[in-house]
Amino acid sequence: MTRTLIKGGTVVTASDTFAADVYIDNGKIQALHAPGLKYVDDHDVIDATGQYVIPGGIDCHTHMSLPFGGTTASDDFHTGTVAAAHGGTTTIVDFAIQSKGSSMRAGLDAWFAKAEGQVAIDYGFHMIMTEANPQALDEMAAMIREGVTSFKMFMAYPGVFLVDDQQIFRAMLRAGELGALITMHAEIGLPIDVLVQRALSEGHTAPVYHALTRPEVAEATGTERAIALAEMAKVPVYMVHLSAQRALERVMEARDRGLPVYAETCPQYLFNTEDDLRGDPPGVGDGEWKGAGYVCTPPLRPAHHHDHLWRGLKNYDLQVVATDHCPFCMKDQKELGRGNFSKIPNGMPGVETRMHLLYEGVTQGKISMNRFVEITSTAPAKLFGMYPKKGNICVGADADVVVWDPKRVKVLGTSTLHMNVDYSPYEGRRVPGSPSHVLSRGELVVKDDVWVAKRKQGRGQFVRRATFGL
Ligand code: URP
Ligand code: ZN
Ligand code: ZN
């Protein structure tokens, strides 16, 4: 295993910014010391002068190879994790699925099989619970022994993932006994389905109706209900992919009352708007159909939500920015919904662009550099039982390290990105900063946007996560 000295950079953690050299051996950070100290050992040197040295990004919400809406997310565990690394993310937490009528064990084994021999960086799993029957509640303990310590439940997608309040409540009570964390997709799916059917019967088939049939109040109400259930069960709860002002206000009220309520948002809710779903003006480009590339759930919101979400990140009401990376190609996949917006597979690409977009927020003064590190790495590591192995630059941590060059400029687009998808929601956008070096457990994997590690497929390791400890 190569020893590496990252020299001359500015280390940034969630709490501190300081000049230090970082010495790496055996996959771990072995020493942080004043610049210039000489080592006698042989080691590689990375010159980080003028650059930031930050913990590798942790994307705690991805869906590689997710079967959805009659097709499968176009990034698999290989392409998706290689892309993640190019963007400065060194760990993902993806979602295994307990199929209805089947066990969590079978679901976990199926997702291990998808990931094994494919992953390029480290990975963990949450478990999507589609039933909270006595057998499933029992199985939660077995999942935790496997290091799968968080469970996602859905108030949305009737007939697919939706579970009722009683099941959510039972799972929360069990999670409380086990130290597990319940994460919630908090849009109320049953009334949304009525709005969808009504829109279609009125002949509204364009992508923008995806947003118009999933109003903000549906997410705010789901958020409030999930918080109420967690309060009754006396357990923490984590809201995934929060998209809008009113849902955020429900989270803020709960946190002000001292409840352990946590929430993530995603770059698409900070950078894209409902207008993207309208596509090009009629007669231009692909017309309204282009909007299909922006169909994700919850939907994109009008632009005024952005300021609320940025403020939420700055003020600690939102803890994490993950991606909900779930790409589908326009060709053959998004096309399934031509003429019926409800058949457009839900999801957007994002695992490779998250760090770039969030860093733009730093350069615009929306968040500090320390907060950038916290919301992209340290907070997800803590909330999901990976800290301090992941999420920090400290002695003893895995050497998942990104040397981030603030002077570089990246133009986002399908020709510069590595995700396996035929469009980019950010085509042509110039963003400041880029990773010059990405290390995963001490191994240099990406240098100057080129994969340089000998191994790619299968070099990532499964991360057994601890129970909820905040
Ligand atoms: O559009 C989305 N979010 N697709 C993935 C499924 C989910 O709800 O996270
Ligand atoms: Zn969801
Ligand atoms: Zn998701």
GROMACS .gro file of N, CA and C in nm, residues 12 114 219 242 268 278 306 317 321 377 406 441 449 456 458 462:
model
   48
   12VAL      N    1  -0.974   2.160   0.532
   12VAL     CA    2  -1.103   2.214   0.577
   12VAL      C    3  -1.187   2.099   0.631
  114LYS      N    4  -2.593  -0.696  -0.700
  114LYS     CA    5  -2.576  -0.589  -0.800
  114LYS      C    6  -2.444  -0.514  -0.779
  219GLU      N    7  -4.650   1.764   0.023
  219GLU     CA    8  -4.523   1.732   0.090
  219GLU      C    9  -4.523   1.787   0.233
  242LEU      N   10  -3.613   1.673   0.072
  242LEU     CA   11  -3.707   1.782   0.101
  242LEU      C   12  -3.692   1.892  -0.006
  268GLN      N   13  -3.099   1.943  -0.713
  268GLN     CA   14  -3.205   1.981  -0.809
  268GLN      C   15  -3.306   2.077  -0.746
  278ARG      N   16  -4.117   2.255  -1.808
  278ARG     CA   17  -4.195   2.304  -1.924
  278ARG      C   18  -4.116   2.289  -2.054
  306HIS      N   19  -3.581   2.823  -0.360
  306HIS     CA   20  -3.435   2.808  -0.348
  306HIS      C   21  -3.381   2.883  -0.226
  317ASP      N   22  -3.111   2.402   0.976
  317ASP     CA   23  -3.243   2.337   0.976
  317ASP      C   24  -3.242   2.219   0.878
  321VAL      N   25  -2.700   1.759   0.206
  321VAL     CA   26  -2.738   1.760   0.064
  321VAL      C   27  -2.691   1.628   0.002
  377SER      N   28  -2.048   1.578   0.363
  377SER     CA   29  -1.967   1.464   0.410
  377SER      C   30  -1.985   1.433   0.559
  406PRO      N   31  -0.968   2.534  -0.616
  406PRO     CA   32  -1.068   2.639  -0.637
  406PRO      C   33  -1.045   2.718  -0.765
  441ARG      N   34  -0.969   0.545   0.050
  441ARG     CA   35  -0.888   0.464   0.143
  441ARG      C   36  -0.740   0.469   0.106
  449ASP      N   37  -0.920   1.455  -1.333
  449ASP     CA   38  -1.039   1.405  -1.402
  449ASP      C   39  -1.016   1.275  -1.480
  456LYS      N   40  -1.078  -0.083  -1.079
  456LYS     CA   41  -1.196   0.001  -1.081
  456LYS      C   42  -1.312  -0.083  -1.028
  458GLY      N   43  -1.516  -0.328  -0.848
  458GLY     CA   44  -1.505  -0.412  -0.729
  458GLY      C   45  -1.403  -0.365  -0.627
  462PHE      N   46  -1.788  -0.261   0.121
  462PHE     CA   47  -1.914  -0.238   0.191
  462PHE      C   48  -1.885  -0.176   0.327
   0.00000   0.00000   0.00000
